[in-house]
Short mmCIF file of C-alpha atoms in Angstrom, two decimals:
data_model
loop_
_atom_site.label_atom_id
_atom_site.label_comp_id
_atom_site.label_asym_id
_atom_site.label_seq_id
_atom_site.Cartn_x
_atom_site.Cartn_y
_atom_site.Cartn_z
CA UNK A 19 0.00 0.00 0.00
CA UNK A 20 1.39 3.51 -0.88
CA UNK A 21 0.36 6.81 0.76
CA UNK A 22 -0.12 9.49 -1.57
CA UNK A 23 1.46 12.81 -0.85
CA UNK A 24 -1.45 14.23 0.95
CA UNK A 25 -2.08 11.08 2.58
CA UNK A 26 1.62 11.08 3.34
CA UNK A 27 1.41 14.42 5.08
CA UNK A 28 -1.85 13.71 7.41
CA UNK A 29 0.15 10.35 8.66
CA UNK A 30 3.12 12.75 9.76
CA UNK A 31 0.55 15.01 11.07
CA UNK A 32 -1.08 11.99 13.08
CA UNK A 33 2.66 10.66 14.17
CA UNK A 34 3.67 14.43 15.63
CA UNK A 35 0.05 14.34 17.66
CA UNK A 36 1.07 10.72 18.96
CA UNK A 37 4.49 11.74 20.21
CA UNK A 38 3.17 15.13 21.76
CA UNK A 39 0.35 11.89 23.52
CA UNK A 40 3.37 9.64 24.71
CA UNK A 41 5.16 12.42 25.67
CA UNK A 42 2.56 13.20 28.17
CA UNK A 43 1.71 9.72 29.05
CA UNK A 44 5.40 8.78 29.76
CA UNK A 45 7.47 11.22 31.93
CA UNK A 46 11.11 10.76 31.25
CA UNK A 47 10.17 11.33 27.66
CA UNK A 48 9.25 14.67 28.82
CA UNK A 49 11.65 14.85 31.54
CA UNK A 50 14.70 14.64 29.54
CA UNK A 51 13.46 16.65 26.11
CA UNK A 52 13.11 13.91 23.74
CA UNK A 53 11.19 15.56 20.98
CA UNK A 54 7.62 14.59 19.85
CA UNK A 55 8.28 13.42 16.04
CA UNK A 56 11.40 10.86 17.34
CA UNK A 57 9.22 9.22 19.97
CA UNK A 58 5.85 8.91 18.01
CA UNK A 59 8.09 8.15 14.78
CA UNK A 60 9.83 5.50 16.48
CA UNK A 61 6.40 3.83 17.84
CA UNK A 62 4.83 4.57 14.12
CA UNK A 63 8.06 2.30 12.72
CA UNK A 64 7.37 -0.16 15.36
CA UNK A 65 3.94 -0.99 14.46
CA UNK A 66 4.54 -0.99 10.98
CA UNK A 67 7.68 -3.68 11.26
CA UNK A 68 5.12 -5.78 13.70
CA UNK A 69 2.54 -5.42 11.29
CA UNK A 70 4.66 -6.43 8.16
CA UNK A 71 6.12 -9.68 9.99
CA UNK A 72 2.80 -10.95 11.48
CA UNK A 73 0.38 -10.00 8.22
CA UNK A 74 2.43 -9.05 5.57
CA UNK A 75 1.01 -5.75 5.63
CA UNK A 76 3.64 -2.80 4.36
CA UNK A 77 3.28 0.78 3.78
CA UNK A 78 4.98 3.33 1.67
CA UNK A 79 5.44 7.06 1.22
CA UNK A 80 5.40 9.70 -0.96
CA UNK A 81 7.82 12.02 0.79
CA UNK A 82 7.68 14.48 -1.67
CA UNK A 83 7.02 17.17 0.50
CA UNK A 84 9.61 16.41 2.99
CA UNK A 85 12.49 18.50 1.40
CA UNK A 86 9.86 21.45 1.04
CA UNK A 87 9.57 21.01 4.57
CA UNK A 88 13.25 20.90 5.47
CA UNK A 89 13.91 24.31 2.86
CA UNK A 90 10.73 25.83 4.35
CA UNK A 91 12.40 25.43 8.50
CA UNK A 92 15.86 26.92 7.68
CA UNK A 93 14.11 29.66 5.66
CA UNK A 94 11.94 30.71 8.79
CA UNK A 95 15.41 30.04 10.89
CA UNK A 96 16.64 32.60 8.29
CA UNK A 97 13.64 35.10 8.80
CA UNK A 98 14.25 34.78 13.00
CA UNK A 99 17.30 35.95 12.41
CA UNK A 100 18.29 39.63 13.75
CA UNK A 101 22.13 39.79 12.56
CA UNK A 102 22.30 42.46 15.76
CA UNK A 103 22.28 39.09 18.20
CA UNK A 104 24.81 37.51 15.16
CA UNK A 105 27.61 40.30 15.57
CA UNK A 106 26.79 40.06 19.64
CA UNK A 107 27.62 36.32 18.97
CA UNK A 108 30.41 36.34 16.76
CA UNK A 109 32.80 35.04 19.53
CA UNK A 110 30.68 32.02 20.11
CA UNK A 111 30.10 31.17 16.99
CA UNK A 112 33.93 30.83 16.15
CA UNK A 113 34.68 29.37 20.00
CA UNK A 114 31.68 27.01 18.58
CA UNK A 115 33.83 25.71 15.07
CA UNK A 116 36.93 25.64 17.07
CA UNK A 117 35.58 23.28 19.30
CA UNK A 118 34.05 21.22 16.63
CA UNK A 119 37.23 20.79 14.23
CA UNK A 120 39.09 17.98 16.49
CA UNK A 121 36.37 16.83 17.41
CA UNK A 122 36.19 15.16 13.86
CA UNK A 123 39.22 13.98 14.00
CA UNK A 124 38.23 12.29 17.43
CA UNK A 125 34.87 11.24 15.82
CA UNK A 126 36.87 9.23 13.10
CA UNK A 127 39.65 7.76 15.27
CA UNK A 128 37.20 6.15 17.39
CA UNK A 129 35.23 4.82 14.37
CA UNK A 130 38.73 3.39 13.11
CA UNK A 131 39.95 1.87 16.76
CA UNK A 132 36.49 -0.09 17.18
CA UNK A 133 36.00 -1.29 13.62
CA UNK A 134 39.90 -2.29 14.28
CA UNK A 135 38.76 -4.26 17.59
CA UNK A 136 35.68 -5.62 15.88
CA UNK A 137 37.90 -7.33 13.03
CA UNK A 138 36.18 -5.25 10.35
CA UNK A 139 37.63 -3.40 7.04
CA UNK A 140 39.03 0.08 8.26
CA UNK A 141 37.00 2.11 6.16
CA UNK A 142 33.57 0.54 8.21
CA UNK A 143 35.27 3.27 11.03
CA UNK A 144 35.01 6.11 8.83
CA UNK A 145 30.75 5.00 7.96
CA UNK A 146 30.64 4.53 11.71
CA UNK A 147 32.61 8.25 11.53
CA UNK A 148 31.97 11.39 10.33
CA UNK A 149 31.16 10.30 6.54
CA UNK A 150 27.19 9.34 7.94
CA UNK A 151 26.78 10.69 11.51
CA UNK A 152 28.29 14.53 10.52
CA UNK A 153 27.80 14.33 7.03
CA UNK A 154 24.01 12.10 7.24
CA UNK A 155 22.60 10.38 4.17
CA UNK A 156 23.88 12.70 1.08
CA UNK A 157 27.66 12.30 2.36
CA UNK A 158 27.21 8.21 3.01
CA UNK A 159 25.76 7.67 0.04
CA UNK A 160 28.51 9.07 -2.10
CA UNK A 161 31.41 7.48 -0.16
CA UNK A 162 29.57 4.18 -0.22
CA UNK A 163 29.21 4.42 -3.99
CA UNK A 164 33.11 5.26 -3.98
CA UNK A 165 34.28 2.62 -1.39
CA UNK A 166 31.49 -0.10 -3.15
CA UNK A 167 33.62 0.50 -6.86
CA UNK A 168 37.08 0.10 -5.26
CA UNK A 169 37.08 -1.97 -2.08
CA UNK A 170 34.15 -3.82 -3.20
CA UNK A 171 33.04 -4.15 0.02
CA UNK A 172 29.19 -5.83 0.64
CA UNK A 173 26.32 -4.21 1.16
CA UNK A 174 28.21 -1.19 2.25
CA UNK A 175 25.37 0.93 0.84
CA UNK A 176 23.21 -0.29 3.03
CA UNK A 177 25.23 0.21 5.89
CA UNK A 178 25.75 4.03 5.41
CA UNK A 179 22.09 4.48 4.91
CA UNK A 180 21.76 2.79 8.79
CA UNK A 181 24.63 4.15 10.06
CA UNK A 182 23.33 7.99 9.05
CA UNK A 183 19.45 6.57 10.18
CA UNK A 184 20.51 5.23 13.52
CA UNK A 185 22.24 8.56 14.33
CA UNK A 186 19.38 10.22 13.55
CA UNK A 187 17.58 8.53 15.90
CA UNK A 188 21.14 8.71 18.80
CA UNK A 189 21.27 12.34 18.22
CA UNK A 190 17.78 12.81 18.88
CA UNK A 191 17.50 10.78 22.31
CA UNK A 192 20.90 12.35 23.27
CA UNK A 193 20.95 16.06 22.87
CA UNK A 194 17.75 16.41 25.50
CA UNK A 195 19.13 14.37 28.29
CA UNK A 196 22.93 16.38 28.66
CA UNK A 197 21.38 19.91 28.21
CA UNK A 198 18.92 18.46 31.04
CA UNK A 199 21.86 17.21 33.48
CA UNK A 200 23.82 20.66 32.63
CA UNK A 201 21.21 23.00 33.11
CA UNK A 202 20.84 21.18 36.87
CA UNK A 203 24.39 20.59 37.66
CA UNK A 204 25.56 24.05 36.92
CA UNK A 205 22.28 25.37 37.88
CA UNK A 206 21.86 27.55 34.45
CA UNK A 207 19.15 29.96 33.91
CA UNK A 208 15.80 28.37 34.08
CA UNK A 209 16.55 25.63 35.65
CA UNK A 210 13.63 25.62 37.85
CA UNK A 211 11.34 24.68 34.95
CA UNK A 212 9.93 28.32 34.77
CA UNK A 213 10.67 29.77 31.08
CA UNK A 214 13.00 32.78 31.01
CA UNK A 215 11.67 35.93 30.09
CA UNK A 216 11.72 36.03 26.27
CA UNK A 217 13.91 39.26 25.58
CA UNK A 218 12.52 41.02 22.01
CA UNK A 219 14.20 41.18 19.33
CA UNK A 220 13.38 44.93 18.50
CA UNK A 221 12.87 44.85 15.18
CA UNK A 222 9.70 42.30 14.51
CA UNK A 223 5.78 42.52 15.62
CA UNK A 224 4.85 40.62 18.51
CA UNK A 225 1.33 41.20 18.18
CA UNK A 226 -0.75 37.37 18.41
CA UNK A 227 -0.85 35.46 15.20
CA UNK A 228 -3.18 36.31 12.93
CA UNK A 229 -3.96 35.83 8.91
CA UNK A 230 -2.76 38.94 8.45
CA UNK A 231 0.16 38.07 10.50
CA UNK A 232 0.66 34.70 9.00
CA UNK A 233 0.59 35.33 5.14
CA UNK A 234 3.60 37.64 4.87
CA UNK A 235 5.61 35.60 6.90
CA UNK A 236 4.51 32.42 4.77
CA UNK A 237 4.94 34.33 1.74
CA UNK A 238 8.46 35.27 2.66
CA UNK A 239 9.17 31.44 3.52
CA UNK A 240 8.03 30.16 0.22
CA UNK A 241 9.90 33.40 -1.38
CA UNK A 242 13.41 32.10 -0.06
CA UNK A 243 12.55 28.53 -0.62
CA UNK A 244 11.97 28.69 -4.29
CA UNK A 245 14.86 31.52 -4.67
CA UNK A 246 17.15 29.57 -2.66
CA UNK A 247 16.49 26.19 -4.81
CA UNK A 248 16.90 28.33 -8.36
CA UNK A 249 20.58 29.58 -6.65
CA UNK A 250 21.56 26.03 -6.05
CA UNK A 251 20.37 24.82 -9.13
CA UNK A 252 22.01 27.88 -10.51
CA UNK A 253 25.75 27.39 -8.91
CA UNK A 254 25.94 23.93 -8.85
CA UNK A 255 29.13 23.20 -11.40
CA UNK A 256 31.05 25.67 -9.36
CA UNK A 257 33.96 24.80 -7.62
CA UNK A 258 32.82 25.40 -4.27
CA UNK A 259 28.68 24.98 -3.84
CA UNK A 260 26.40 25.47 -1.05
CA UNK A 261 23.49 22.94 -0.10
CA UNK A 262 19.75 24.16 -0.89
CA UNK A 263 19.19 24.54 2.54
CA UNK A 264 21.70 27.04 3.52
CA UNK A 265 20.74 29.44 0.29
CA UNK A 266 17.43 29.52 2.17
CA UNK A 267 18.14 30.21 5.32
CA UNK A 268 20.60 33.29 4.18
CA UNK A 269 18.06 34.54 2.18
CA UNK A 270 15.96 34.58 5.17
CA UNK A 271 17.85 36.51 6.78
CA UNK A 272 18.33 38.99 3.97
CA UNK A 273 14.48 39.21 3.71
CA UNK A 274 14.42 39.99 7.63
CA UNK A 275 17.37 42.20 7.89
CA UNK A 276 16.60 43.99 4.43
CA UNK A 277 12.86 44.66 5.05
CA UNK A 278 13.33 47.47 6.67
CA UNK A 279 14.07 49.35 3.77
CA UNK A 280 10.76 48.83 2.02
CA UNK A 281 9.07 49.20 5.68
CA UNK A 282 8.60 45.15 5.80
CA UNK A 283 7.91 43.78 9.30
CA UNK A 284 7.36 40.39 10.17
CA UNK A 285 5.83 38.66 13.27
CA UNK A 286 8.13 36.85 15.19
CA UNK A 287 5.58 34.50 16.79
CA UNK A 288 4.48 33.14 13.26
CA UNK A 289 8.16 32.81 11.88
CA UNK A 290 8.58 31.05 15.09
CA UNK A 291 4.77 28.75 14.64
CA UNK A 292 6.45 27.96 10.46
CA UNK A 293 9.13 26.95 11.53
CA UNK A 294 8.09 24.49 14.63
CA UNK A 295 5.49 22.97 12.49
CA UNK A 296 7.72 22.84 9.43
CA UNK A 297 10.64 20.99 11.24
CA UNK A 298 8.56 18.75 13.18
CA UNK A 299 6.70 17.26 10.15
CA UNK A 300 9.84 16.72 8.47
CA UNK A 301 11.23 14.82 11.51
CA UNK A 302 8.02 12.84 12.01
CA UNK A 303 7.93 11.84 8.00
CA UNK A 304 11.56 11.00 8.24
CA UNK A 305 11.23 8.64 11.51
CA UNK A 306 7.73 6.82 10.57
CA UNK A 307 9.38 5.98 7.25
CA UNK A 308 12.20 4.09 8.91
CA UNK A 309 12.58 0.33 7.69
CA UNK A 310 13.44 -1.44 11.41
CA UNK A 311 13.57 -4.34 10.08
CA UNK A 312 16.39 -3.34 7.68
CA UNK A 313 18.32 -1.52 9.89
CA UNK A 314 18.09 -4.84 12.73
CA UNK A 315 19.35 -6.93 9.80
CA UNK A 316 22.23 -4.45 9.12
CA UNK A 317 22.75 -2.65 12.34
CA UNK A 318 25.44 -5.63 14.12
CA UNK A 319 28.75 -4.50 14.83
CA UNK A 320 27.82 -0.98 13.11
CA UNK A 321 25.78 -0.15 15.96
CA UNK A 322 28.50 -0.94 18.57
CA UNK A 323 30.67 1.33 16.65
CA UNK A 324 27.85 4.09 17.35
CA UNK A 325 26.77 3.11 20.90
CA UNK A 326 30.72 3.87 21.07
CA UNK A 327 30.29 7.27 19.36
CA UNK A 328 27.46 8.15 21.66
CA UNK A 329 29.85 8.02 24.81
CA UNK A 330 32.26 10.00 22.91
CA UNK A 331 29.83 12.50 21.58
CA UNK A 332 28.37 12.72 25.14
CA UNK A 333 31.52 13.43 27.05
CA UNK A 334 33.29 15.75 24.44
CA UNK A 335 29.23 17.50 24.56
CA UNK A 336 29.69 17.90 28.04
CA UNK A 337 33.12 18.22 28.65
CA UNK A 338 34.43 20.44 26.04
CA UNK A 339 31.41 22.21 24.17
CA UNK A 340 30.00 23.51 27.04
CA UNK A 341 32.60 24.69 28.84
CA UNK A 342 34.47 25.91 25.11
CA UNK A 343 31.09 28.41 24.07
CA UNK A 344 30.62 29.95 27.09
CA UNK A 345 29.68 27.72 30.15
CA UNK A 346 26.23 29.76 30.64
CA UNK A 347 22.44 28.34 29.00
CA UNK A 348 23.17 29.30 25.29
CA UNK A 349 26.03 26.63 25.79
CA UNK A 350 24.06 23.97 27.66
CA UNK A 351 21.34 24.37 24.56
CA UNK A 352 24.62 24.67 21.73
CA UNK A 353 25.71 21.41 23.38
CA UNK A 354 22.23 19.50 23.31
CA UNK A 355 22.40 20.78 19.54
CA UNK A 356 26.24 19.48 19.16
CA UNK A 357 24.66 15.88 19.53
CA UNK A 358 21.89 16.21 16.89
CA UNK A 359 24.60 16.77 14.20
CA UNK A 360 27.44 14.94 15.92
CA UNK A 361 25.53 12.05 15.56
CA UNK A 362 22.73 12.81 12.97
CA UNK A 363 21.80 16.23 11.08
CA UNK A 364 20.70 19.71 11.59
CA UNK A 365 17.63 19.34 12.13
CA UNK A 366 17.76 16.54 14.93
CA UNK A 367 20.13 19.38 16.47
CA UNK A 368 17.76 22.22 15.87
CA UNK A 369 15.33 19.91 17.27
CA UNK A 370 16.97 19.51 20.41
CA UNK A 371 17.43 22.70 21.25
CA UNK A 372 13.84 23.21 20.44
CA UNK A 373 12.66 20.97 23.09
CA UNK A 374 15.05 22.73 25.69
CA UNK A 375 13.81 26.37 24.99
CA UNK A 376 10.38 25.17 25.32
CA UNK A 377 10.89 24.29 28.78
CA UNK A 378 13.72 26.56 30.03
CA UNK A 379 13.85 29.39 27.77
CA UNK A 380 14.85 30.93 24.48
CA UNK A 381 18.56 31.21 23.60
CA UNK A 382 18.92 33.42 20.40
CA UNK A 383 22.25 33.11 19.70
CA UNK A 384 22.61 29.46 19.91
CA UNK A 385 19.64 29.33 17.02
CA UNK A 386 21.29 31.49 14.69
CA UNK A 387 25.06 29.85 15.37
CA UNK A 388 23.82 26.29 15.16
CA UNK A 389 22.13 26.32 12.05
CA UNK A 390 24.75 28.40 10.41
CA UNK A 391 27.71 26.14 11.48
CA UNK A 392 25.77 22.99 11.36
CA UNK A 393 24.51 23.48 7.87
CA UNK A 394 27.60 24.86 6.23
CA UNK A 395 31.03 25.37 7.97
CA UNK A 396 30.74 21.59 9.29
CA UNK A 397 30.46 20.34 6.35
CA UNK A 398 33.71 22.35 4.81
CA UNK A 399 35.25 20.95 7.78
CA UNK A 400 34.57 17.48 7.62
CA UNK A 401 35.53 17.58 3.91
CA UNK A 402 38.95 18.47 5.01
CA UNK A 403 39.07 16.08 7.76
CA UNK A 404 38.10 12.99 5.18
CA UNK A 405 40.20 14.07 2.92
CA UNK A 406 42.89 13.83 4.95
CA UNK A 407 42.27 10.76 6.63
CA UNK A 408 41.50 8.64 3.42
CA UNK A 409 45.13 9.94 2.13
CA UNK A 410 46.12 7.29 4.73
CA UNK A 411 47.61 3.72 3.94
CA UNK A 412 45.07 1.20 3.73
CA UNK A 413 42.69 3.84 3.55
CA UNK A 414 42.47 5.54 0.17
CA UNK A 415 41.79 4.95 -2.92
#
């Protein structure tokens, strides 16, 4: 049975409202910030593997509205943007990529010293590395296609898409749970339970959403979506290219930061509704659509090798990140982010710090840093780090 696109959307829809249910029902879900489209996803994917191996039954998706919902998040990210907090947060934002760069390193050593101790081809380390838990899908699916045509190694397709999937889901359940046990053991801002008080940004409307409200904020959105895909259409044979994703979310913020030359202002409490609802469909299409059983078939000593990355990511989270950006809330909520896209992508990380700010607070610089290092820098970075390491003997080729 396929789900048309519609039909497709309205079973995300139905997944986010089931995770916002268990995350009621069941406290620590709650408790430690795991956000609503991972846990009903998750359950979704569960019922659908126990339905396929006791009836046969299986489902699939049209997803096609899935990357309109990624472009559509980072463009309201873009929109939320004051560049005001940006220059106030230049310092963490390059403390933040400083912090980051060994990390990779460490990232891919690790994958290399337990794919060593699990008796497995070297290059496994780098899929259980940086290639699919920093660089996700897009990045494991063109080293597997490289590593498939000259190691010849099996099913290694496969095991990127898993490895990338499965930290997804570990960056998800992680980021919550250490910006939880910071926030208490340095006793940060908020950590009572009680929200800060939301500072303004200066520059947007904060009167309640209305339609009047809503359509020129949505009309901005779909403005840098469709821009932003016609640039990276547009660029892509240059030497140096940047995703769809980040075209939007710059454009964003030249819509927001430029407006006010043509008198344009925007409310910040329906950039802020967009974007929720845009980035939690996308996570809740993404997780329901998750093949269990494939990833249980595949998963073996891969997922050792990420369990392993999950203590790593954890401690170097808590450790180093937090006490690198600041040691104050906007670096408890950077590190909760550092373990979405440590371990799976931007949006898990954006994600995470979503589910923090909801309960303690909002931190303004850590959403415009994040996204911006997360979604573009990282990715230079992590180039650079895999190029160097597959120069290696026994690695390259």
């Amino acid at each position: 049975m396929t789900l048309q696109s519609v039909e497709t959307l309205l079973a995300a829809v139905l997944v986010l409202l089931l995770g916002h249910l268990l995350n009621r029902l069941i406290p620590p879900l709650a408790q430690y910030n795991i956000p609503a489209p991972i846990t009903g996803g998750l359950l979704f994917a569960l019922g659908l593997l126990l339905a396929g191996s006791s009836t046969g039954f299986s489902l699939e998706f049209d997803v096609t509205l899935r990357p309109v919902l990624l472009l559509s998040f980072f463009a309201a990210v873009g929109l939320s943007a004051n560049l005001a907090l940006l220059r106030q947060g230049g310092k963490r934002l390059l403390l933040f990529v400083l912090v980051l760069a060994p990390f990779l390193v460490l990232q891919n050593l690790t994958g290399l010293l337990l794919a060593w101790s699990l008796d497995l081809h070297p290059l496994m380390g780098l899929i259980g590395g940086t290639i699919t838990l920093v660089g996700g899908h897009g990045t494991g699916a063109a080293y597997a296609e490289r590593f498939a045509e000259v190691h010849n190694i099996q099913a290694i397709m496969e095991l990127a898409m898993t490895g990338a999937t499965l930290g997804l889901v570990l960056g998800g359940l992680c980021g919550g749970p250490l910006a939880q046990w910071l926030i208490r053991r340095h006793r940060l801002a908020g950590a009572d339970g009680h929200a800060t008080e939301v500072q303004p940004s200066g520059d947007g409307d904060a009167a309640p959403i209305s339609a009047s409200s809503l359509v020129p904020v949505l009309a901005a959105v779909l403005i840098a979506v469709l821009a932003g895909q016609w640039l990276a259409e547009l660029v892509s044979d240059a030497p140096v290219t940047l995703p769809s994703f980040l075209w939007c979310l710059l454009l964003g913020v030249l819509i927001r930061n430029g407006g006010h030359l043509i008198g344009l202002r925007l409310n910040d409490a329906a950039i802020e509704l967009i974007s929720g609802l845009a980035l939690a469909l996308f996570l809740a299409m993404t997780m329901m659509a998750l093949n269990l059983a494939s990833v249980a078939s595949l998963a073996g000593p891969l997922l050792l090798i990420l369990l392993g990355q999950v203590v790593v990511v954890l401690v170097y989270g808590g450790a180093l990140v937090y006490r690198a950006v600041g040691r104050d809330y906007e670096s408890a909520v950077m590190s909760a982010a550092f373990c979405g896209f440590a371990l799976g992508a931007t949006a898990t990380a954006i994600a995470n710090m979503q589910a923090i700010v909801q309960k303690y607070g909002p931190a303004p610089q850590a959403f415009l840093v994040v996204p911006l290092v997360g979604a573009f820098l990282i990715d230079l970075i992590n180039a650079l780090v895999l190029t160097g390491f597959l120069s290696l003997p026994g690695l390259g080729g």
